[in-house]
XYZ file of C-alpha atoms in Angstrom:
633
model
C -20.838 -51.422 44.434
C -21.402 -54.918 43.978
C -18.864 -57.263 42.432
C -19.121 -61.040 42.125
C -17.351 -63.865 40.409
C -19.161 -66.599 38.282
C -18.067 -69.323 36.320
C -17.793 -66.962 33.322
C -15.450 -64.373 35.033
C -15.857 -61.255 36.718
C -19.325 -59.352 36.805
C -19.270 -55.560 37.090
C -22.199 -53.483 38.399
C -24.204 -51.494 35.611
C -23.892 -48.411 37.607
C -20.171 -48.351 37.465
C -20.320 -48.596 33.618
C -22.837 -45.781 33.447
C -20.752 -43.580 35.602
C -17.558 -44.429 33.823
C -19.165 -43.697 30.441
C -20.533 -40.236 31.810
C -16.868 -39.353 33.028
C -15.583 -40.330 29.592
C -18.035 -38.387 27.663
C -17.678 -35.359 29.821
C -14.027 -35.631 29.437
C -14.363 -35.910 25.676
C -16.617 -32.811 25.685
C -13.883 -30.932 27.817
C -11.116 -32.004 25.224
C -13.117 -31.082 22.288
C -13.960 -27.625 23.757
C -10.197 -27.217 24.780
C -9.076 -28.239 21.123
C -11.634 -25.629 19.638
C -10.350 -22.913 21.992
C -6.901 -23.706 20.865
C -7.949 -23.356 17.185
C -10.615 -20.644 17.199
C -9.764 -18.633 20.343
C -12.624 -17.203 22.285
C -16.044 -18.629 21.556
C -19.437 -19.166 23.247
C -20.974 -22.494 23.754
C -24.222 -20.828 21.667
C -21.843 -20.576 18.676
C -21.779 -24.337 18.558
C -25.585 -24.484 18.360
C -27.144 -24.889 15.022
C -28.880 -21.826 13.543
C -31.764 -21.755 11.092
C -29.132 -20.658 8.403
C -26.562 -23.490 9.298
C -29.564 -25.985 8.906
C -30.521 -24.635 5.617
C -26.749 -24.772 4.577
C -26.495 -28.403 5.645
C -29.482 -29.649 3.667
C -29.473 -27.376 0.640
C -25.547 -26.094 0.535
C -24.142 -22.857 1.427
C -25.939 -19.999 0.201
C -24.001 -17.291 -1.821
C -22.979 -14.205 0.254
C -21.894 -12.083 -2.703
C -24.212 -10.863 -5.526
C -23.259 -9.173 -8.929
C -25.795 -7.092 -10.442
C -26.613 -7.641 -14.211
C -28.596 -4.697 -14.827
C -31.064 -4.607 -17.726
C -31.812 -1.118 -17.197
C -27.943 -0.400 -17.805
C -28.012 -2.687 -20.765
C -30.781 -0.705 -22.323
C -28.746 2.466 -22.165
C -25.964 1.039 -24.052
C -25.645 0.606 -27.759
C -27.631 -2.068 -29.380
C -25.739 -5.335 -29.361
C -22.970 -4.014 -26.875
C -21.301 -6.716 -24.894
C -19.603 -4.006 -22.608
C -21.721 -5.025 -19.265
C -21.141 -8.824 -19.813
C -17.390 -8.410 -20.534
C -17.417 -6.395 -17.248
C -19.110 -9.096 -15.341
C -16.974 -11.665 -16.765
C -14.007 -10.105 -15.232
C -15.587 -9.610 -11.946
C -16.416 -13.390 -11.815
C -12.710 -14.164 -12.642
C -11.484 -11.892 -9.807
C -13.807 -13.394 -7.326
C -13.201 -16.972 -8.457
C -9.480 -16.414 -7.641
C -10.498 -15.385 -4.098
C -12.733 -18.546 -3.817
C -15.702 -16.551 -3.049
C -19.327 -17.837 -3.651
C -21.250 -15.438 -5.720
C -24.438 -15.119 -7.884
C -25.775 -13.111 -10.533
C -28.801 -10.995 -9.648
C -31.028 -8.600 -11.703
C -32.854 -5.227 -11.173
C -36.196 -6.920 -9.999
C -34.398 -8.966 -7.257
C -33.172 -5.625 -5.737
C -36.342 -4.018 -5.951
C -38.674 -6.416 -4.681
C -36.726 -8.982 -2.647
C -34.640 -9.216 0.615
C -31.026 -8.524 -0.251
C -29.899 -8.360 3.548
C -28.275 -11.820 3.431
C -25.742 -10.640 1.002
C -22.477 -9.570 2.766
C -21.219 -7.694 -0.612
C -23.101 -6.403 -3.547
C -21.163 -5.578 -6.751
C -22.123 -2.757 -9.106
C -20.009 -3.289 -12.285
C -20.369 0.034 -14.093
C -24.178 0.214 -13.310
C -25.177 3.570 -15.111
C -28.912 3.095 -14.594
C -30.813 2.385 -11.419
C -34.738 2.691 -10.584
C -35.750 4.617 -7.422
C -36.841 1.400 -5.841
C -33.239 0.060 -6.286
C -31.563 3.196 -4.841
C -33.792 3.214 -1.767
C -33.211 -0.594 -1.200
C -29.337 -0.107 -1.772
C -29.216 2.857 0.559
C -31.038 0.918 3.246
C -28.745 -2.094 2.680
C -25.775 0.048 3.361
C -27.407 1.717 6.465
C -27.955 -1.491 8.139
C -24.312 -2.879 7.520
C -24.051 -4.209 3.891
C -21.214 -3.601 1.754
C -20.877 -2.124 -1.883
C -18.155 -2.465 -4.519
C -18.880 -0.158 -7.381
C -17.412 1.310 -10.538
C -18.201 4.097 -12.797
C -21.044 6.329 -12.810
C -23.542 4.483 -10.711
C -27.190 5.686 -10.849
C -26.397 8.413 -13.332
C -29.442 7.372 -15.523
C -32.912 6.363 -14.388
C -34.341 2.854 -15.355
C -35.846 4.317 -18.222
C -32.585 5.775 -19.651
C -33.097 9.478 -18.658
C -30.244 11.401 -17.483
C -30.174 11.883 -13.510
C -26.858 13.300 -12.776
C -24.288 12.313 -10.126
C -26.793 12.402 -7.019
C -26.214 8.773 -6.049
C -22.250 9.460 -6.013
C -22.705 12.739 -3.836
C -25.239 11.216 -1.405
C -24.005 7.714 -0.815
C -20.185 7.822 -1.502
C -19.639 11.479 -0.467
C -17.980 12.406 -3.642
C -18.415 14.863 -6.525
C -17.828 14.329 -10.214
C -15.273 16.643 -11.630
C -14.429 15.503 -15.120
C -14.042 12.591 -17.471
C -10.655 11.350 -18.474
C -10.276 12.258 -22.245
C -9.382 9.349 -24.840
C -6.612 11.362 -26.433
C -4.292 9.001 -24.863
C -4.321 5.267 -25.102
C -4.114 5.004 -21.255
C -3.895 7.236 -18.331
C -1.678 6.956 -15.253
C -3.403 6.437 -12.091
C -1.136 6.898 -8.934
C -1.841 5.019 -5.802
C -1.193 6.187 -2.280
C 0.273 4.093 0.390
C -0.296 3.386 4.065
C -3.846 2.355 3.603
C -5.541 -0.836 4.108
C -6.576 -0.992 0.417
C -3.101 -0.297 -0.795
C -1.476 -2.715 1.587
C 1.648 -4.328 0.166
C 1.217 -2.279 -2.964
C 4.290 0.215 -3.672
C 3.459 3.575 -2.653
C 2.968 5.994 -5.616
C 2.599 3.085 -7.990
C 1.335 4.493 -11.485
C -1.426 1.974 -12.412
C -2.100 2.152 -16.137
C -5.637 2.504 -17.001
C -7.022 2.305 -20.600
C -9.206 5.378 -21.483
C -11.569 3.659 -23.978
C -14.552 3.601 -21.058
C -13.739 7.198 -20.175
C -12.860 6.882 -16.497
C -13.924 9.381 -14.049
C -12.315 11.882 -11.786
C -13.926 12.906 -8.585
C -13.371 15.257 -5.520
C -14.023 13.768 -2.033
C -16.586 16.141 -0.229
C -17.267 14.090 3.043
C -14.945 13.260 5.898
C -16.446 9.702 6.064
C -14.794 9.016 2.508
C -11.051 8.531 1.981
C -9.158 9.220 -1.294
C -7.034 6.150 -2.164
C -5.428 7.738 -5.693
C -5.258 10.422 -8.175
C -5.130 10.855 -12.069
C -3.006 13.967 -12.027
C 0.444 13.570 -13.509
C 2.591 16.159 -12.191
C 5.429 14.976 -14.669
C 3.487 16.109 -17.755
C 0.509 18.083 -16.744
C 0.222 21.749 -15.608
C -1.827 23.049 -12.775
C -1.531 23.554 -9.030
C -0.506 20.214 -7.881
C -2.376 20.309 -4.524
C -5.574 21.294 -6.144
C -5.467 19.012 -9.006
C -4.581 15.959 -6.672
C -7.617 16.793 -4.834
C -9.846 16.979 -7.765
C -8.827 14.016 -9.510
C -9.447 11.010 -7.278
C -9.990 7.837 -9.135
C -10.651 5.350 -6.101
C -12.278 6.054 -2.640
C -13.561 4.117 0.217
C -15.618 4.856 3.153
C -18.914 4.279 5.259
C -22.506 5.102 4.542
C -24.458 4.455 7.780
C -23.244 1.124 9.225
C -22.070 -0.102 5.922
C -19.054 0.200 3.866
C -18.257 1.067 0.155
C -15.488 0.993 -2.356
C -15.771 2.882 -5.524
C -13.454 2.947 -8.552
C -13.924 5.503 -11.289
C -12.660 2.932 -14.064
C -13.883 -0.540 -14.917
C -11.648 -3.386 -13.538
C -11.040 -4.750 -16.989
C -9.530 -1.489 -18.075
C -5.895 -2.055 -16.274
C -3.431 -2.561 -18.827
C 0.363 -2.537 -18.910
C 3.177 -4.610 -17.632
C 2.954 -7.735 -15.276
C 3.308 -5.288 -12.234
C 0.169 -3.632 -13.250
C -1.824 -6.763 -12.998
C -0.111 -7.999 -9.922
C -0.593 -4.920 -8.180
C -4.143 -4.258 -9.120
C -5.027 -7.674 -7.977
C -3.523 -6.932 -4.491
C -5.620 -3.760 -4.603
C -8.623 -5.627 -5.638
C -8.349 -8.271 -3.059
C -7.480 -5.779 -0.124
C -10.742 -3.996 -1.267
C -12.853 -7.180 -0.957
C -11.186 -8.063 2.400
C -11.909 -4.495 3.792
C -15.495 -4.932 2.473
C -16.027 -8.241 4.127
C -14.392 -7.227 7.240
C -11.472 -9.545 7.032
C -8.178 -8.580 8.532
C -5.433 -6.833 6.852
C -1.846 -6.812 8.076
C 0.991 -4.712 6.515
C 4.186 -2.923 7.305
C 4.358 0.887 6.654
C 6.922 2.192 4.362
C 8.536 4.235 7.195
C 9.425 3.881 11.057
C 6.526 4.308 13.362
C 5.263 7.737 13.752
C 6.267 9.067 10.156
C 3.971 9.043 7.282
C 6.632 10.201 4.835
C 10.388 10.209 4.435
C 12.839 12.581 2.824
C 16.498 12.611 1.653
C 18.324 15.954 1.742
C 21.191 15.727 -0.761
C 23.670 18.052 -2.118
C 25.735 17.686 -5.553
C 29.132 19.320 -5.247
C 29.632 20.287 -8.932
C 30.410 23.859 -10.378
C 30.835 26.664 -8.000
C 31.810 24.007 -5.237
C 32.668 26.706 -2.894
C 28.914 27.173 -2.116
C 28.748 24.188 -0.268
C 30.066 26.213 2.490
C 26.693 28.268 2.505
C 24.737 25.321 3.491
C 26.898 23.778 6.392
C 25.717 26.240 9.049
C 22.007 25.189 8.232
C 22.765 21.399 8.258
C 24.525 21.923 11.715
C 21.743 24.064 13.107
C 19.076 21.816 11.963
C 20.899 18.784 13.113
C 19.750 16.307 10.268
C 21.628 13.626 8.370
C 22.508 14.742 4.770
C 24.193 13.030 1.738
C 26.914 14.783 -0.317
C 27.594 13.579 -3.721
C 31.100 14.140 -5.119
C 33.326 13.067 -8.092
C 36.463 11.364 -6.982
C 38.528 13.665 -9.355
C 37.227 16.725 -7.481
C 37.925 14.920 -4.217
C 41.537 14.262 -5.120
C 42.255 17.949 -5.617
C 39.978 19.203 -2.567
C 40.777 16.773 0.133
C 40.433 18.944 2.978
C 36.721 20.153 1.766
C 35.811 16.260 1.515
C 37.109 15.528 5.146
C 35.084 18.607 6.255
C 31.918 17.405 4.539
C 32.309 13.812 5.866
C 31.884 15.346 9.453
C 28.612 16.970 8.447
C 27.069 13.913 6.660
C 27.321 10.922 4.376
C 29.723 11.070 1.238
C 28.674 9.293 -1.736
C 30.143 8.992 -5.236
C 29.369 10.609 -8.457
C 30.486 8.389 -11.307
C 30.685 8.947 -14.948
C 29.469 5.898 -16.700
C 28.663 7.130 -20.029
C 25.562 8.914 -21.280
C 22.810 8.566 -23.787
C 22.918 10.446 -27.113
C 19.121 10.418 -27.368
C 16.092 8.661 -26.010
C 15.937 6.628 -29.033
C 19.516 5.614 -28.721
C 19.315 4.477 -25.050
C 20.420 0.713 -25.709
C 23.996 -0.043 -25.272
C 25.057 3.631 -25.136
C 26.243 3.576 -21.496
C 29.771 2.008 -20.798
C 30.413 -1.691 -20.966
C 30.027 -3.779 -17.690
C 33.836 -4.027 -17.595
C 34.336 -0.097 -17.828
C 31.495 0.765 -15.386
C 32.941 -1.787 -12.807
C 36.382 -0.321 -13.238
C 35.054 3.420 -12.811
C 32.868 2.647 -9.852
C 35.835 0.842 -8.251
C 38.129 3.866 -8.717
C 35.707 6.228 -7.358
C 34.979 4.247 -4.116
C 38.716 3.530 -3.574
C 39.523 7.197 -3.833
C 36.829 8.543 -1.811
C 37.251 6.021 0.940
C 40.800 7.089 1.240
C 40.185 10.807 1.354
C 37.072 10.710 3.440
C 38.064 8.089 5.907
C 34.562 6.764 5.592
C 33.054 3.757 3.880
C 31.210 4.797 0.721
C 27.877 2.834 0.507
C 26.048 4.343 -2.761
C 26.565 6.343 -5.834
C 24.706 8.473 -8.516
C 25.417 8.404 -12.275
C 27.148 11.610 -13.472
C 24.182 11.972 -16.103
C 21.460 10.531 -13.840
C 20.711 7.322 -15.852
C 21.638 3.723 -15.313
C 21.268 0.208 -16.940
C 21.597 -3.332 -15.937
C 25.416 -3.067 -16.205
C 25.439 -0.310 -13.723
C 23.467 -2.460 -11.203
C 25.789 -5.323 -11.719
C 28.770 -3.103 -11.361
C 27.613 -1.438 -8.306
C 26.763 -4.670 -6.570
C 30.345 -6.004 -7.553
C 31.780 -3.166 -5.743
C 29.580 -3.640 -2.558
C 27.511 -0.543 -3.031
C 24.175 -0.721 -1.212
C 22.111 2.082 -3.301
C 21.925 3.696 -6.327
C 20.293 7.194 -6.869
C 19.263 8.056 -10.386
C 17.326 10.731 -12.218
C 14.886 7.974 -13.788
C 11.270 8.174 -13.447
C 10.074 4.784 -12.403
C 6.913 2.991 -10.955
C 6.757 4.250 -7.558
C 7.737 7.236 -4.999
C 9.394 4.614 -2.607
C 12.676 2.862 -3.243
C 12.912 -0.522 -4.898
C 15.162 -3.530 -4.297
C 16.822 -5.214 -7.050
C 17.916 -8.668 -6.358
C 20.913 -10.278 -8.167
C 21.452 -13.853 -6.975
C 22.169 -13.456 -3.456
C 22.910 -9.807 -3.558
C 20.567 -6.904 -3.397
C 20.872 -3.248 -3.971
C 18.383 -0.320 -3.450
C 17.456 1.891 -6.275
C 16.277 5.430 -5.105
C 14.775 7.231 -8.078
C 13.544 10.893 -8.709
C 10.449 11.685 -6.961
C 10.375 15.640 -7.155
C 11.740 18.482 -8.946
C 15.187 19.498 -8.035
C 16.808 23.027 -8.596
C 17.722 22.505 -12.075
C 14.230 22.327 -12.725
C 12.961 24.939 -10.385
C 15.427 27.740 -10.924
C 17.159 26.920 -14.342
C 14.429 25.464 -16.346
C 11.387 27.139 -14.816
C 13.341 30.534 -14.235
C 12.216 31.059 -10.455
C 14.709 33.439 -9.092
C 12.592 34.686 -6.132
C 13.200 32.348 -3.236
C 9.330 32.627 -2.304
C 8.615 31.171 -5.638
C 11.319 28.586 -5.160
C 9.944 27.389 -1.829
C 6.460 27.114 -2.977
C 7.218 24.873 -5.965
C 9.228 22.520 -3.703
C 6.366 22.734 -1.233
C 3.933 21.309 -3.717
C 6.118 18.398 -4.203
C 6.202 17.863 -0.592
C 2.738 17.949 -0.159
C 2.133 15.406 -3.027
C 4.792 13.036 -1.572
C 3.090 13.390 1.952
C -0.237 12.543 0.471
C 1.165 9.394 -1.274
C 3.258 8.574 1.804
C 6.373 8.350 -0.269
C 10.283 9.396 -0.343
C 10.905 12.990 -1.014
C 14.247 13.219 -2.812
C 15.423 16.768 -2.421
C 18.526 17.040 -4.702
C 20.339 20.392 -4.827
C 23.330 21.758 -6.508
C 26.112 24.027 -5.439
C 25.546 26.376 -8.711
C 21.905 27.100 -8.102
C 20.000 26.599 -4.881
C 23.229 26.764 -2.804
C 24.219 30.196 -3.809
C 24.304 32.898 -1.237
C 21.012 34.560 -2.375
C 19.062 31.192 -2.533
C 20.486 28.985 0.286
C 17.961 30.306 2.750
C 15.151 28.249 1.000
C 17.143 25.253 2.175
C 16.451 26.193 5.704
C 12.832 26.802 4.901
C 12.372 23.525 3.398
C 13.937 21.402 6.217
C 11.504 23.198 8.716
C 8.604 22.465 6.610
C 9.761 18.782 6.299
C 10.009 18.729 10.198
C 6.593 20.504 10.446
C 4.870 17.783 8.453
C 6.590 15.003 10.400
C 8.938 13.458 7.599
C 11.469 11.230 8.648
C 14.646 13.104 7.219
C 17.387 10.485 6.725
C 20.522 9.837 4.670
C 20.461 7.554 1.826
C 22.158 5.043 3.754
C 19.566 5.242 6.567
C 16.845 4.556 3.962
C 18.895 1.549 2.769
C 19.398 0.130 6.088
C 15.560 0.522 6.824
C 14.553 -1.101 3.450
C 17.149 -4.019 3.689
C 15.446 -5.379 6.773
C 11.796 -4.166 5.902
C 11.713 -5.957 2.521
C 12.397 -9.361 3.803
C 9.552 -9.517 6.029
C 6.512 -11.655 5.028
C 3.050 -11.234 6.713
C -0.112 -13.425 6.488
C -3.198 -12.765 8.474
C -6.150 -15.131 8.949
C -9.535 -14.943 10.583
C -10.144 -17.988 12.790
C -13.554 -18.126 14.433
C -15.239 -15.086 15.347
C -12.982 -13.872 17.996
C -9.420 -14.816 16.855
C -6.931 -13.781 14.209
C -3.893 -15.662 13.542
C -0.531 -13.727 12.227
C 1.974 -15.359 10.569
C 5.535 -13.288 10.465
C 8.311 -14.737 8.505
C 11.948 -13.581 8.030
C 13.576 -15.169 5.026
C 16.563 -12.812 4.959
C 19.979 -13.139 6.066
C 19.839 -10.819 9.399
C 18.067 -10.509 12.772
C 15.398 -7.913 12.488
C 14.532 -5.786 15.379
C 11.994 -3.105 16.133
C 9.458 -4.477 13.752
C 5.982 -2.936 13.996
C 3.079 -4.603 11.926
C -0.140 -2.740 11.404
C -3.143 -4.764 11.428
C -6.541 -3.473 10.486
C -8.958 -6.003 12.359
C -11.807 -4.465 10.385
C -14.057 -4.563 13.353
C -14.115 -2.587 16.645
C -12.854 -4.739 19.469
C -11.946 -4.612 23.158
C -10.101 -6.984 25.748
C -7.256 -8.186 23.445
C -4.946 -10.934 24.413
C -1.790 -12.086 22.625
C -0.646 -15.597 22.607
C 1.707 -17.850 20.291
C 0.889 -21.036 18.564
C 4.129 -22.827 19.791
C 5.134 -22.701 23.389
C 8.584 -21.167 23.826
C 7.960 -18.438 20.926
C 9.859 -15.438 21.724
C 7.313 -13.040 22.991
C 5.884 -9.890 21.297
C 3.813 -7.055 22.385
C 0.646 -5.240 21.179
C -0.713 -1.688 21.329
C -4.527 -1.286 20.948
C -7.201 1.191 22.304
C -10.503 -0.585 23.139
C -13.092 0.193 20.641
C -10.744 0.729 17.857
C -9.941 -1.753 15.004
C -6.268 -0.928 14.386
C -3.775 -3.086 16.360
C -0.112 -2.611 16.372
C 2.164 -5.760 16.715
C 5.767 -5.140 18.049
C 8.339 -7.845 17.423
C 12.015 -7.968 18.138
C 14.786 -10.610 17.301
C 13.049 -12.119 14.552
C 16.023 -14.307 13.567
C 17.098 -14.932 9.749
C 14.926 -17.909 8.624
C 12.471 -17.760 11.555
C 8.636 -17.730 11.287
C 6.221 -17.071 14.133
C 2.619 -17.317 14.522
C 0.721 -15.129 17.095
C -2.968 -15.305 18.034
C -4.761 -12.221 18.736
C -8.101 -12.991 20.790
C -10.584 -10.439 21.521
C -14.353 -9.324 22.328
C -16.135 -7.673 19.694
C -17.793 -4.120 20.561
C -21.335 -4.533 20.146
C -22.715 -1.035 20.791
């Protein structure tokens, strides 16, 4: 290297400058790649090279990857002047816009004669009429890995308006038409299952209200590649065998056809009516459906601890013929399960030894007389005032705690119903849960918040012995068991909470009590989490505080943000993450150095991942990165 001085200063060799520039350039590239690796995880250098599609996107703008079919064939089947199809598509546009998705409207001829493989998702909004060319093209599109979101009787008419039947539904979606929902009701309850990617963060058993003006459809799933998401059957008001009716009244399904995916709804998305909750939860259902169809990750916490698909509370009401409670105690001891006894404080005061004995077998909770309704029409302001309810609950709690020697954490109103005053009065007395006979909008508990305080409401999800024995007149134990079993199977299908509430004057009689043992064996055989009311409340107290957000970053990384805005540390948290693609060689990292470590469980080649987190402090948020390789075969 040559260096010399001139009257103008120091002169440096050009080779030195060149080599220095190369080093700086090379270092910059490494830093750039390091930054990309930190943001997007694993990637290949080939991912950085421009493709034909990226060049087109640069010069002509990004192409739409979602298509909505406006079918002239379907419009021709509708009554002249009908705006039904246009209205449907307008609703789809709104929902897709909320997701910031790029979409375009296509017609029948585009599907028949042009390449549709560039679309990630094709939407068929109530497309009753399809030509044979369209059907063939859509099948091939699915077989090669495309996704379809459809509603209604797809392809039940030919392009010239002739009736064809349900062949498209049978062959492509693996379902069989069973019936149309009648228009004798303004709306129909549509119950959603829990524990599925499509119903993530939607309350299990939520009864979605769907208008009947479009004649919604009920179907039966025939093919194992298709999963039932919901059902139309309403066990509270309809007759029939519960298991069979649920099976034959599916209203939403999802599954695979070839390499592709589909979601089908038996109603139009603008048919959802009702309260704000109906719209909020349907939008979550819709968004989950789109995420699943477009292979985006979905994260959620299941309603129950890992390994259980449903839960059950076994509870006993100590009322008339109280001596019959002795009949069930040997069963509780033998089965070794947590149970909940409900008693009135006046009864406890006259039978203190029995209450102390029961407290050794299970949890004691209060029955409180807070007034009653004289009729359904007079339900407003017929229960006791806030002041009186607060006083009655305080007295019941004080008496029972003194006698049982245990803390009383919950109650049930004597006549089963409650109001806002009951919630306030229960919270003032530090009650943590409230069990009622009210029929509400889910088959899982609901947390009610009052300022900084919370209380869990556990509502009726199944028939009790008053209905089974007293009202239905089922005096044979075999018939009693079968009726309870139907509710167990329904709750298991939904993934909800089975609340078994039995009374000393009916099911606990000597001639009937064996059914209790049979029911406990049934719950165990079907892997229910059998828990006390307090166990359920403690689980939900922590579970309800957790917030999860999943985000795809690059082709091989998913970021998961987990937050605990609550007041207590959370342990043993298991987050279910559907990565929506088959992967292998997973690694777990955190965004911030020093973040408390977590662990993952995953089988190579599967798309489900389980993230295990401990010691998530109150107010803490963590971001974890999941990096993986895709399974290409």
